[in-house]
Coordinates of C-alpha atoms in Angstrom, one line a residue:
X1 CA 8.8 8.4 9.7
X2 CA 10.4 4.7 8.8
X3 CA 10.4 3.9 5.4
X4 CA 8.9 0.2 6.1
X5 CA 5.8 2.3 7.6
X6 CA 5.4 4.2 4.6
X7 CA 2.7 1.6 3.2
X8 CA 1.0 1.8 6.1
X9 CA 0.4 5.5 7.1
X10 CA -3.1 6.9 6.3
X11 CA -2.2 10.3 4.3
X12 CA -5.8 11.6 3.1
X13 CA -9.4 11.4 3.8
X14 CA -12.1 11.2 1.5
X15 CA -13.0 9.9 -1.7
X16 CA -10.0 9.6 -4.1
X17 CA -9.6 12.3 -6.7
X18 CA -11.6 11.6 -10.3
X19 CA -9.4 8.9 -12.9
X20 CA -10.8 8.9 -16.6
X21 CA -12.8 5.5 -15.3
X22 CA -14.3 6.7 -12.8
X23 CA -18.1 7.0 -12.6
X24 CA -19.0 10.7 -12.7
X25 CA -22.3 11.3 -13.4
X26 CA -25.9 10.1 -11.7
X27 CA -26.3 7.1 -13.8
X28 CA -23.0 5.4 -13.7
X29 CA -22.9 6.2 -9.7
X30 CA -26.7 4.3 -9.7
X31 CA -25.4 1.8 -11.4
X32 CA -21.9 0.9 -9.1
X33 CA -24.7 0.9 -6.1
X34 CA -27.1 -1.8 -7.7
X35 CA -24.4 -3.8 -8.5
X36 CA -22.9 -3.3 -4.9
X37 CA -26.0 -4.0 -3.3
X38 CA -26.7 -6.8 -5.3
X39 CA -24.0 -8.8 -4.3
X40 CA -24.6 -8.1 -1.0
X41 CA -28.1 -8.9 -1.1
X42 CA -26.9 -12.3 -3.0
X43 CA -24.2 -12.9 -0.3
X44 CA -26.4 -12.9 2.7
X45 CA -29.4 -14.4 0.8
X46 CA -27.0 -17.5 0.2
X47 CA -26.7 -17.8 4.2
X48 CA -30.7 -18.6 4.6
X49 CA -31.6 -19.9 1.0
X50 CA -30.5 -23.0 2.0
X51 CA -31.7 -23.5 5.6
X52 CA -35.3 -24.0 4.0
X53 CA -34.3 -26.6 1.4
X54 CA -32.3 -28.9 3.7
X55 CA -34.9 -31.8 4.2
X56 CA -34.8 -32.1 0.4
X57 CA -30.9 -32.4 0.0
X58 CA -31.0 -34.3 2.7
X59 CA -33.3 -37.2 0.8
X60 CA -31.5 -35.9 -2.2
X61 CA -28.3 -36.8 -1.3
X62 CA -28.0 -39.1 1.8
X63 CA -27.1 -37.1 3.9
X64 CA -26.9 -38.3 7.1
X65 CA -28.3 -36.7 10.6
X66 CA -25.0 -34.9 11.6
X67 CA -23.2 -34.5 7.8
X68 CA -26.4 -32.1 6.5
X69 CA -25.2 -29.4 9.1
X70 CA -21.8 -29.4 7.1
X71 CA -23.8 -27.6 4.2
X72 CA -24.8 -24.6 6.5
X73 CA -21.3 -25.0 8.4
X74 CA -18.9 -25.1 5.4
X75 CA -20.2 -21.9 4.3
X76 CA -20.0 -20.2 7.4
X77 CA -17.1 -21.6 8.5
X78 CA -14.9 -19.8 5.6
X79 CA -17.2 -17.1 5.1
X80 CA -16.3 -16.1 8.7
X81 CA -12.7 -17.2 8.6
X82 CA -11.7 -15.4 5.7
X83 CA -14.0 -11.3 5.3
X84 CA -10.7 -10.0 7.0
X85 CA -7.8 -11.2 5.3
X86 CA -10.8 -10.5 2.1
X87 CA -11.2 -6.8 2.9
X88 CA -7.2 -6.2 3.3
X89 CA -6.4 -8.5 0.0
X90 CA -8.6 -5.7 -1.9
X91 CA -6.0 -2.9 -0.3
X92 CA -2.7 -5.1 -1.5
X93 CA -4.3 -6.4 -4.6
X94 CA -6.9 -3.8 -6.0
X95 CA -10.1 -4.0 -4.8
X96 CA -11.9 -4.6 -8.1
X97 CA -9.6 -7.0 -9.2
X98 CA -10.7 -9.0 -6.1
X99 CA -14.6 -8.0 -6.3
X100 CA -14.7 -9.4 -9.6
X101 CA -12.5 -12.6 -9.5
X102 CA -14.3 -13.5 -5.9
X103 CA -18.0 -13.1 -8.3
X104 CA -16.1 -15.4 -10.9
X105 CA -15.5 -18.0 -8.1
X106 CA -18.4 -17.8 -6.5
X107 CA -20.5 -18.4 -9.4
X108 CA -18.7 -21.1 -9.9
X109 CA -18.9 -22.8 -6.9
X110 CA -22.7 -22.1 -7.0
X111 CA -22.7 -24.4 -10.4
X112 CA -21.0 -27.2 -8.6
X113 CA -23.4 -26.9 -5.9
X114 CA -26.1 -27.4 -8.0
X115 CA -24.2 -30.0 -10.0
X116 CA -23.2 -32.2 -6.8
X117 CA -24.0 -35.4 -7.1
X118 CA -22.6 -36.8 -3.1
X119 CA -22.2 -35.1 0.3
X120 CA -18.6 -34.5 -0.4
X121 CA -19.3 -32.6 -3.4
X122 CA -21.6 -30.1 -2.2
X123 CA -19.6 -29.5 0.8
X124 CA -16.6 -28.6 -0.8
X125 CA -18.8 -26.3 -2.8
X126 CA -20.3 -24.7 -0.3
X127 CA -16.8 -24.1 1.6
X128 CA -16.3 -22.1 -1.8
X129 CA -19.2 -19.9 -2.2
X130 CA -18.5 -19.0 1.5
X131 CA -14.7 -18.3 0.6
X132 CA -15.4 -16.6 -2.3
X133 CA -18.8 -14.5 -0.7
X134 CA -16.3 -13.2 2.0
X135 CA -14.1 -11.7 -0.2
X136 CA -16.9 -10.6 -2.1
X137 CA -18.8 -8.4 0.4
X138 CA -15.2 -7.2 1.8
X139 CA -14.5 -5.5 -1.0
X140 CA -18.1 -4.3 -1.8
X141 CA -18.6 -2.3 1.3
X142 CA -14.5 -1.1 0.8
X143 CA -15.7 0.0 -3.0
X144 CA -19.0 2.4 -1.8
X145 CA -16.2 3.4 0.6
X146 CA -14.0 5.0 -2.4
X147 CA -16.8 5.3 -5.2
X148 CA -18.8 7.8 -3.2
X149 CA -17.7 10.7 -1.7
X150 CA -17.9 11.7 1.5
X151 CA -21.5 12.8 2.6
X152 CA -24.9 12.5 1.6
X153 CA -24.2 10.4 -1.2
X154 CA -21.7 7.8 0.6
X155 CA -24.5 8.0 3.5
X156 CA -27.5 6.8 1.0
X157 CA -25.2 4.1 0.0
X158 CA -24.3 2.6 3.0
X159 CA -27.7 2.8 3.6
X160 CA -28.7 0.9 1.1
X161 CA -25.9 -1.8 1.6
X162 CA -26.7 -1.8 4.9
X163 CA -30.4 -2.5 4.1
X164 CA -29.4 -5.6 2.0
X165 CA -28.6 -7.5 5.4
X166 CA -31.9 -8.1 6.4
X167 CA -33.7 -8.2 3.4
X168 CA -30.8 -11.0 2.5
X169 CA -31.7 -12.7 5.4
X170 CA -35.6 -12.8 5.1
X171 CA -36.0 -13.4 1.0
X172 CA -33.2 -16.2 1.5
X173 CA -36.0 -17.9 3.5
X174 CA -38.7 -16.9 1.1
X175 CA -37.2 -17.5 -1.9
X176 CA -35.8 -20.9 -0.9
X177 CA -39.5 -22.5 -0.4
X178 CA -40.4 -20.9 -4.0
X179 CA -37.5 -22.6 -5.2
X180 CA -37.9 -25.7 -3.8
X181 CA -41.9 -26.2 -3.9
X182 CA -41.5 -24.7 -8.1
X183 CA -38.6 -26.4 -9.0
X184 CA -35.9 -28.6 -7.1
X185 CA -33.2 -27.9 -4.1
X186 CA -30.2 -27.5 -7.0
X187 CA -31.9 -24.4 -7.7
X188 CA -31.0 -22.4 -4.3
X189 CA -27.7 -22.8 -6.1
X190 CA -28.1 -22.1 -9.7
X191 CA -29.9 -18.6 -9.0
X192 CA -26.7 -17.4 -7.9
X193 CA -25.1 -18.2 -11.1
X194 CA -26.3 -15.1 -13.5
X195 CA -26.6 -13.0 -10.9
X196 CA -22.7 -13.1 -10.3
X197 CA -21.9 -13.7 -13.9
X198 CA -23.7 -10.4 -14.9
X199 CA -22.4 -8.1 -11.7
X200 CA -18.9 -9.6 -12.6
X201 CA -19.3 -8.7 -16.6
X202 CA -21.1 -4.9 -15.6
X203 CA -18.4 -4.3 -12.4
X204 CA -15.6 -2.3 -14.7
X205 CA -18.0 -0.2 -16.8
X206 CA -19.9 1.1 -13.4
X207 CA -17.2 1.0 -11.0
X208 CA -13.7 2.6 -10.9
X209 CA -10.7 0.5 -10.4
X210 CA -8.8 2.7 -7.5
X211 CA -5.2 2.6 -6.8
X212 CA -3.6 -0.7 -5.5
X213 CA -1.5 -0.3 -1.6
X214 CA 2.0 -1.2 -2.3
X215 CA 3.2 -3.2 0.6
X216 CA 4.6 -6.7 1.3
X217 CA 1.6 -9.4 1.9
X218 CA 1.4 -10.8 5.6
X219 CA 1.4 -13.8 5.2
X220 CA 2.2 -15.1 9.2
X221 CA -0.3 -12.8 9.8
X222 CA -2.8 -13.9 7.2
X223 CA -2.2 -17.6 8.1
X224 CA -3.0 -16.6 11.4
X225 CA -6.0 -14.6 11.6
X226 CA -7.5 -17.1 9.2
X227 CA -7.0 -20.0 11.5
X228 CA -8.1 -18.0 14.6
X229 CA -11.2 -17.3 12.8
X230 CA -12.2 -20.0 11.5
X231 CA -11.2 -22.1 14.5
X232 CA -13.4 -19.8 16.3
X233 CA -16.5 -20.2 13.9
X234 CA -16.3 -23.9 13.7
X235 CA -16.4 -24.2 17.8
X236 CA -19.1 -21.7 18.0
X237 CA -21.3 -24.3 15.2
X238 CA -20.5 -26.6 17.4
X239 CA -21.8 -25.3 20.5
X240 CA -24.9 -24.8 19.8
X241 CA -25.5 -29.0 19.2
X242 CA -23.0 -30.2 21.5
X243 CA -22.3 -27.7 24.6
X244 CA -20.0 -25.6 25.8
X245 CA -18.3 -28.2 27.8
X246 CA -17.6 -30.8 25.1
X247 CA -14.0 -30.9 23.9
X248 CA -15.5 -30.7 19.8
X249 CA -16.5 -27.4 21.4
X250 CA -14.0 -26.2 24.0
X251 CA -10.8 -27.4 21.5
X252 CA -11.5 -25.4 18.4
X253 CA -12.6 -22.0 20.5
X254 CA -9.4 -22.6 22.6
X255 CA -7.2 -23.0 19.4
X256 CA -9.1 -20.2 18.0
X257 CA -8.5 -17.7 20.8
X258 CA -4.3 -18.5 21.1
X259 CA -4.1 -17.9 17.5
X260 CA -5.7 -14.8 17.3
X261 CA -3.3 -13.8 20.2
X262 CA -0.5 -14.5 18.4
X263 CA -2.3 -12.6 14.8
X264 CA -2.4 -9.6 17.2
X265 CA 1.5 -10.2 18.5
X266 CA 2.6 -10.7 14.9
X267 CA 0.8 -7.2 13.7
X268 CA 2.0 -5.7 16.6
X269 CA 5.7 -6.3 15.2
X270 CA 5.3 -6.8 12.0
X271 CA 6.8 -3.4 9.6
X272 CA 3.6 -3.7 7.0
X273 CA 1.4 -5.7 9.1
X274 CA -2.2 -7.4 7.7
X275 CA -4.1 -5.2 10.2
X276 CA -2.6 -2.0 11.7
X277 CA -4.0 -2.1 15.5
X278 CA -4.3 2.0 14.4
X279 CA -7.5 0.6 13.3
X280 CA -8.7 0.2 17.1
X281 CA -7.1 2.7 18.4
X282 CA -9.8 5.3 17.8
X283 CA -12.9 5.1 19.9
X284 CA -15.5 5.7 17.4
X285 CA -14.3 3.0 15.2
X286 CA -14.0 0.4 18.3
X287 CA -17.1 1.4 19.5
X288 CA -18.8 0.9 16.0
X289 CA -17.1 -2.8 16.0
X290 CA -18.3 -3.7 19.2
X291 CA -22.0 -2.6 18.8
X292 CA -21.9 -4.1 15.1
X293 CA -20.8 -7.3 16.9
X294 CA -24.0 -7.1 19.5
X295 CA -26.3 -6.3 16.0
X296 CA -25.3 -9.0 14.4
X297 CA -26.4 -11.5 17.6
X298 CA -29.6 -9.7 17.7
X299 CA -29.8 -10.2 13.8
X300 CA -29.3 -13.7 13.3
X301 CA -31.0 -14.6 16.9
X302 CA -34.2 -12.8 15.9
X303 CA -34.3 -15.3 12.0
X304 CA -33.2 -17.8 14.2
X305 CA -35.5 -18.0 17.0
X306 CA -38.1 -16.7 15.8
X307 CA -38.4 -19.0 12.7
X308 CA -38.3 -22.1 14.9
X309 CA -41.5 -20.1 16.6
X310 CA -43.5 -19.8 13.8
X311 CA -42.8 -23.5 12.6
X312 CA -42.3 -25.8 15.7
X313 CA -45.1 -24.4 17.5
X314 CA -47.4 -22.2 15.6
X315 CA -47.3 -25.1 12.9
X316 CA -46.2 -22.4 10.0
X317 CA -44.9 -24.4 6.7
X318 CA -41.4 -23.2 5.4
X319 CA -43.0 -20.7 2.5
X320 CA -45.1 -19.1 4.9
X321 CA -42.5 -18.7 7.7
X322 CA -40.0 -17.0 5.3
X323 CA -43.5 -14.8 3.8
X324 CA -43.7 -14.0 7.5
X325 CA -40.4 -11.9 8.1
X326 CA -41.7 -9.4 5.0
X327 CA -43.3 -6.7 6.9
X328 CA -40.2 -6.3 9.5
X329 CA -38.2 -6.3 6.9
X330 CA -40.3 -3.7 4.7
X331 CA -39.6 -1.4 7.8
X332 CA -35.9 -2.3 8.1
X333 CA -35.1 -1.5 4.7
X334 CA -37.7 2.0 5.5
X335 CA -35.7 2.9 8.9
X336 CA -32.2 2.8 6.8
X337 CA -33.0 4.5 3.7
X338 CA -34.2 7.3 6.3
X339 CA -31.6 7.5 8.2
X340 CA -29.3 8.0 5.7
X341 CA -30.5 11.0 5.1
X342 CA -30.9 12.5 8.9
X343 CA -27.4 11.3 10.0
X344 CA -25.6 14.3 8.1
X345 CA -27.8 16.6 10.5
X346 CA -28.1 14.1 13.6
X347 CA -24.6 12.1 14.2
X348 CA -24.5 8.9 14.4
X349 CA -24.3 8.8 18.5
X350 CA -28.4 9.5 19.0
X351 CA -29.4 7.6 16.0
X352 CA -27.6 4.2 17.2
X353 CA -28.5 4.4 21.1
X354 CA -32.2 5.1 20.1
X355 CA -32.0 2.4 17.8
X356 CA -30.4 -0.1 19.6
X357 CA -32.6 0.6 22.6
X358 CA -35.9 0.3 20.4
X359 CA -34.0 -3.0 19.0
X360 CA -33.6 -4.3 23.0
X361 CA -37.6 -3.2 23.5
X362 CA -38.9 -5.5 20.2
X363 CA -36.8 -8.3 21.3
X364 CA -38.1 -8.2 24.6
X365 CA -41.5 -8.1 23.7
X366 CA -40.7 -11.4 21.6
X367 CA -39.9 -13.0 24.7
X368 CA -43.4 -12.5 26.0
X369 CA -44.6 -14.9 23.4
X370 CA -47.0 -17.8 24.3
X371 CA -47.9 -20.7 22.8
X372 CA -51.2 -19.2 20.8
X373 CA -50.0 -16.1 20.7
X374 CA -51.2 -14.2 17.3
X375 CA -48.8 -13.7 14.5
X376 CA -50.4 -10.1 14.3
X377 CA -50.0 -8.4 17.7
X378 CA -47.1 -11.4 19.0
X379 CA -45.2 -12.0 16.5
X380 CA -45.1 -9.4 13.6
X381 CA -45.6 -5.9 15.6
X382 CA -42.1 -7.1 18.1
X383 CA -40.3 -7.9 14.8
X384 CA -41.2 -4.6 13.3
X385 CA -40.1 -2.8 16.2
X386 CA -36.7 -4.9 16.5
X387 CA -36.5 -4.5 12.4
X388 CA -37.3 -0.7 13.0
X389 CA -34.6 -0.6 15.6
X390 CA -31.8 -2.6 13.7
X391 CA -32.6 0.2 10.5
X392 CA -31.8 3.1 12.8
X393 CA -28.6 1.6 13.4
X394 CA -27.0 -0.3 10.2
X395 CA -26.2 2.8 8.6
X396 CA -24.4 5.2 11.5
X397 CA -22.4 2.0 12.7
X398 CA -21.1 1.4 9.2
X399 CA -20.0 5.0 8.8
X400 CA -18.6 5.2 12.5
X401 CA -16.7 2.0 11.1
X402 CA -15.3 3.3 7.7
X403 CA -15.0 6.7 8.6
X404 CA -11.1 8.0 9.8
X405 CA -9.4 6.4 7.2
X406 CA -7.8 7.1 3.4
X407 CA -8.5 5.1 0.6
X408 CA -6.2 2.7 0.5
X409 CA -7.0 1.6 3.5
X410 CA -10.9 1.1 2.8
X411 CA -10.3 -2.6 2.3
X412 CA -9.1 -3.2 5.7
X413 CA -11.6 -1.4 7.8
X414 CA -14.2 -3.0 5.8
X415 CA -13.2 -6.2 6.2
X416 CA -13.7 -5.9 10.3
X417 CA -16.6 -4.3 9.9
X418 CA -18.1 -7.1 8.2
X419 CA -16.5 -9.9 10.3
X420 CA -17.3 -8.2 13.4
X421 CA -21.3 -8.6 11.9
X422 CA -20.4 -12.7 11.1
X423 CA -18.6 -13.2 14.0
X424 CA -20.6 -11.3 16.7
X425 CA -23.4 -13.4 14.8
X426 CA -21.8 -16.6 15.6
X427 CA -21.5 -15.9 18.7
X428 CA -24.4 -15.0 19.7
X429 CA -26.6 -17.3 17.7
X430 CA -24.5 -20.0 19.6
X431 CA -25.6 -18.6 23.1
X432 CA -29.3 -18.1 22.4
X433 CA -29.2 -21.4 21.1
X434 CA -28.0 -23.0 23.9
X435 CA -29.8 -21.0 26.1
X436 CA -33.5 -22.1 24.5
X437 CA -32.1 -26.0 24.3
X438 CA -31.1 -26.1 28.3
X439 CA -34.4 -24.5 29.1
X440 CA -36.0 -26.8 26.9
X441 CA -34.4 -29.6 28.1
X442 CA -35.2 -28.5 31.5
X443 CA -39.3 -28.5 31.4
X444 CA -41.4 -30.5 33.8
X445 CA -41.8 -33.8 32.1
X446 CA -45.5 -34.2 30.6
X447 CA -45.8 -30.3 29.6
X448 CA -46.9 -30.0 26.2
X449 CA -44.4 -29.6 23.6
X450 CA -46.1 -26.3 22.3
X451 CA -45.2 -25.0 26.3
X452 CA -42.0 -26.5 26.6
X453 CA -41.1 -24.9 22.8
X454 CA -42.2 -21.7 23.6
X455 CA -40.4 -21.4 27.4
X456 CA -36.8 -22.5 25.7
X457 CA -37.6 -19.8 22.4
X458 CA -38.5 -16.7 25.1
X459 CA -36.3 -17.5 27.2
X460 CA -33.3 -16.8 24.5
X461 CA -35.3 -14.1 23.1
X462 CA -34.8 -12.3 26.6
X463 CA -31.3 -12.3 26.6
X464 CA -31.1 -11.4 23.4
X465 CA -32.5 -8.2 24.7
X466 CA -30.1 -7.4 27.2
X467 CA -27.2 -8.5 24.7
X468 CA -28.6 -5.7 22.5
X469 CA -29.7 -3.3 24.9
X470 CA -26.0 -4.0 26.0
X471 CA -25.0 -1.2 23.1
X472 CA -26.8 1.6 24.5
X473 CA -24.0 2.4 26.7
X474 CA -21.6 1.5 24.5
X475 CA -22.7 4.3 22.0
X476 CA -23.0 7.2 24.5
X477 CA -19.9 6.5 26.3
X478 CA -17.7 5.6 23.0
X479 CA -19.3 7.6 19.8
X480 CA -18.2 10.8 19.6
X481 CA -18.6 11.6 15.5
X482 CA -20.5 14.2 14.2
X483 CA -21.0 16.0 10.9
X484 CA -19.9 19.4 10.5
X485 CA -21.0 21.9 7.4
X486 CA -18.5 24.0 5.7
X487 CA -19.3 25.5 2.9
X488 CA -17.8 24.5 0.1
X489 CA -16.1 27.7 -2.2
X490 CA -16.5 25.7 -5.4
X491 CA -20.1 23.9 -5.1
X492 CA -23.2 25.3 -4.4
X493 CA -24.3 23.1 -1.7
X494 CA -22.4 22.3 1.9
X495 CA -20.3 19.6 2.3
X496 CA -20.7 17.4 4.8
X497 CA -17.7 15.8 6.7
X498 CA -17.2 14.5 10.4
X499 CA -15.3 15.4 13.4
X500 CA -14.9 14.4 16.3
X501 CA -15.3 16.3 19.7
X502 CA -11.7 16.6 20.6
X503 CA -8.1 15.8 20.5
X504 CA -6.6 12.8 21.5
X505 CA -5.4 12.7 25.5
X506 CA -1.8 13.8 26.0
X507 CA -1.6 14.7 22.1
X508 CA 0.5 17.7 21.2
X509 CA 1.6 19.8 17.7
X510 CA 4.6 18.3 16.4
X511 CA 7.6 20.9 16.6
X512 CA 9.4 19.1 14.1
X513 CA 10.3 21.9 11.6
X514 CA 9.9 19.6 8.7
X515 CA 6.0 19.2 9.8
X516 CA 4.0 20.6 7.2
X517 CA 1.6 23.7 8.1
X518 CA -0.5 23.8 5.1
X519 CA -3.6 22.3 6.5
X520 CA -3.5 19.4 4.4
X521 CA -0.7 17.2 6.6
X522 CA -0.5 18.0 10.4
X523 CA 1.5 15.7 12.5
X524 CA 0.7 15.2 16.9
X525 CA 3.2 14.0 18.6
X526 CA 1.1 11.4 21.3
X527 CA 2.9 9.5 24.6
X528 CA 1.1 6.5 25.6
X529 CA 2.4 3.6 27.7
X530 CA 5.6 5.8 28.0
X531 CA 6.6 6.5 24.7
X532 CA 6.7 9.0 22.5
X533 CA 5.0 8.4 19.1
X534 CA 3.9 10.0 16.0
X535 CA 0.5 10.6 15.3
X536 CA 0.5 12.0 11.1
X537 CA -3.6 13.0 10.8
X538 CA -4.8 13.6 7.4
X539 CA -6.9 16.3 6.7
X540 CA -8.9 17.5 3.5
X541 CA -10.7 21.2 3.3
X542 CA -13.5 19.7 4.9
X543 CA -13.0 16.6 6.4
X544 CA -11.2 17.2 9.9
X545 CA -11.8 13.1 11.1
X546 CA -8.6 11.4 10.5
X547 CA -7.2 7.5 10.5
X548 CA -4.6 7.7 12.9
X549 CA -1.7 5.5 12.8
X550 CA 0.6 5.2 15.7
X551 CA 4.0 4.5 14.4
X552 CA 7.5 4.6 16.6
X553 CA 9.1 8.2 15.5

């Protein structure tokens, strides 16, 4: 193999071997998750808190009409652009290098954002906190990657990381109208401040600091994906307000598209590119992408939608709308810490079609709403199914997404995993909203406004459902890993890995004689698109899924 590859090639599976900081025993391992968890519950909190005290910044600060979406957009607009090029920075730079100086700047920008005296001010903070949150919540998910090891404890982790996304998304609400009725708006800002301060000071006595990637930084390719991104982001905002057809819309998503084109032409020659395209070339990671993608529309559209519901027509206030989403997201939280426990025995394939399809059936439901519909039987049993659906699936997509791949390259997969979530989001937060405003907009003049409401909100919440209904097939057809139990000959208890159901097509056993036969390197020789390449997959005693990275030979 090329020297210049040698930085990029996956060589082992698994969680890295023990250093002397490394967090050994049950209470150190607790205390790497709540501080993981934390920030990701903090991260995705920081996405809703605000939404709820918006009306008071607005009179705080003069906002006008059209600048007050900046404070939502600015953080989204970075937080989307830049959970890649956060998740591979980990890889290049160490990951809890970056965890903690991402916690040092995000709890900084929080302090300016409560500090801001003008528009300008708190915009440019929040374009920091969602700068600094990407990076963040890259590297957290790329951390429970190489702190646990593979199995049952990895799987209760990402379980409860995965758990923290909705439970962010429904205390942000709640906690915002505490905030804001107790105290003032500046305080949806200055929470964050201890809680990052304290994770950042606790970070190296809970979590190891694993081995840095030596490679050469991308920058073409950073620049890139960063602009593509964020271009892509800021025209989906804008959609939502101002149409697909305007050029405020159609301009920044065409941008957006050519330059993630040319990210994708750059990595495809670069010699230590940002992101390997080995990292789509397995189908149960690009399946996991994709239906992380669809969960993420279904995720924000349901807090989107269904908050508008309970406010513009069952005249909720903003306390008791957030207070609302608690029950679904009791269950969501329930449905994930269960699941991470079954999916050793199960797989992941049964656990996210059934999930996804109970997901589809609760959003569907929701689009049956009417106008005095009851919040018991209308509004909270459809949440709890789609919560009870999204719960099932969190967990198996996240280790379908991670799993394949070495250590060093936890950062990377990571990082898509988490912008495929913001970005499928975006998306499809910007079609249901259009969607509801053209039906809206297209009422009988002289229906009620409750009516007219209600037909725009069901109306999006029906496509939601086939959006995520749209994953069913995508799991059966795409996921193929599964655990397998070998029995380990120096623990007492089976260790559980994952393997998938077959070889890659037209994949063959290297004859090179230097190919090592000691079950711990294999290499394949693969042809595709007419050429012959090397295939090197890494295996441990147990774990017989491997990253595979197609490199010219």
């Amino acid at each position: 193999m090329n020297a210049t590859n040698e930085a990029t090639r996956p060589t082992r599976t698994g969680a890295a071997p023990a250093t002397p900081d490394t967090p050994t025993g049950p209470m150190p391992m607790l205390g790497a998750l709540v501080l993981l968890a934390a920030v990701q519950l903090m991260v995705v909190l920081d996405t809703t808190i605000v939404n709820v005290a918006l009306p008071s910044i607005q009179d705080g600060l003069g906002f006008s009409a059209s600048g007050i979406a900046w404070v939502v957009n600015g953080y989204a607009l970075t937080f989307g652009a830049l959970l890649l090029l956060g998740g591979r920075s980990g890889d290049l730079l160490g990951r809890r290098n970056v965890f903690v100086a991402a916690l040092g700047v995000f709890a900084v920008a929080s302090m300016l954002g409560g500090l801001a005296a003008s528009p300008n001010l708190l915009i440019a903070a929040r374009v920091l906190q969602g700068a600094s949150a990407a990076f963040a919540q890259a590297t957290a998910l790329s951390l429970i990657v190489s702190t646990f090891p593979v199995g049952s404890a990895r799987n209760r982790a990402v379980g409860v990381f995965a758990a923290m996304e909705g439970l962010g998304a429904a205390v942000g609400l709640l906690l915002g109208g505490v905030l804001v009725d107790a105290a003032s708006w500046r305080w949806v800002f200055f929470v964050n401040v201890p809680v990052a301060a304290l994770i950042a000071l606790l970070t190296p006595r809970f979590i190891r600091a694993p081995a840095r990637q030596r490679a050469r930084f991308d920058l073409p390719g950073a620049a890139s994906v960063t602009l593509g991104l964020g271009a892509l982001v800021f025209g989906l905002s804008r959609a939502a307000d101002h149409g697909w057809t305007d050029p405020s819309t159609t301009v920044p998503l065409g941008l957006g598209v050519l330059a993630l084109v040319a990210f994708v032409g750059i990595e495809a020659r670069s010699p230590q590119p940002l992101m390997p395209l080995w990292v789509f070339a397995d189908r149960n990671r690009g399946g996991a992408y994709l239906i992380q993608a669809l969960m993420g529309a279904a995720l924000f559209g349901m807090f989107f939608l269904s908050t508008l519901y309970l406010q513009n027509v069952l005249g909720y206030s903003a306390l008791k709308a957030g207070a609302s989403f608690v029950p679904a997201t009791v269950i969501m939280m329930g449905a994930a810490g269960a699941v991470s426990r079954i999916v050793a025995r199960t797989g992941v394939r049964p656990l996210v079609a059934g999930g996804t399809a109970l997901a589809a059936v609760g959003m569907l439901l929701l689009g049956n709403l009417q106008p005095h519909s009851s919040y018991l039987t209308g509004v909270m049993l459809p949440m709890m199914l789609l919560a009870a659906g999204l719960g099932l699936t969190f967990v198996p997509a996240t280790i379908a997404a991670v799993s394949g791949v070495n250590e060093q390259h936890s950062g990377l997969v990571s990082g898509v995993s988490t912008t495929a979530i913001q970005v499928g989001g975006s998306i499809g937060l910007a079609v249901l909203a259009t969607i509801a405003a053209t039906t809206i907009r297209s009422q009988a003049p002289g229906t009620p406004l409750p009516e007219t409401l209600t037909a725009g909100y069901t109306q999006a919440f029906q496509i939601g459902a086939i959006i995520i209904a749209l994953a069913v097939p995508i799991a059966l057809a795409l996921l193929r890993l599964r655990p397998t139990s070998d029995q380990n000959p120096t623990a007492s208890t089976p260790a559980t890995s994952w393997s998938r159901t077959r070889l890659p097509a037209l994949c063959h056993p290297s004859r090179d004689p230097a190919t090592r036969t000691d079950g711990t390197q294999a290499s394949w020789s693969c042809r595709r698109a007419g050429s012959l390449q090397t295939e090197p997959t890494a295996m441990t005693d147990h774990a017989t899924l491997a990253p595979r990275s197609f490199n010219s030979g």
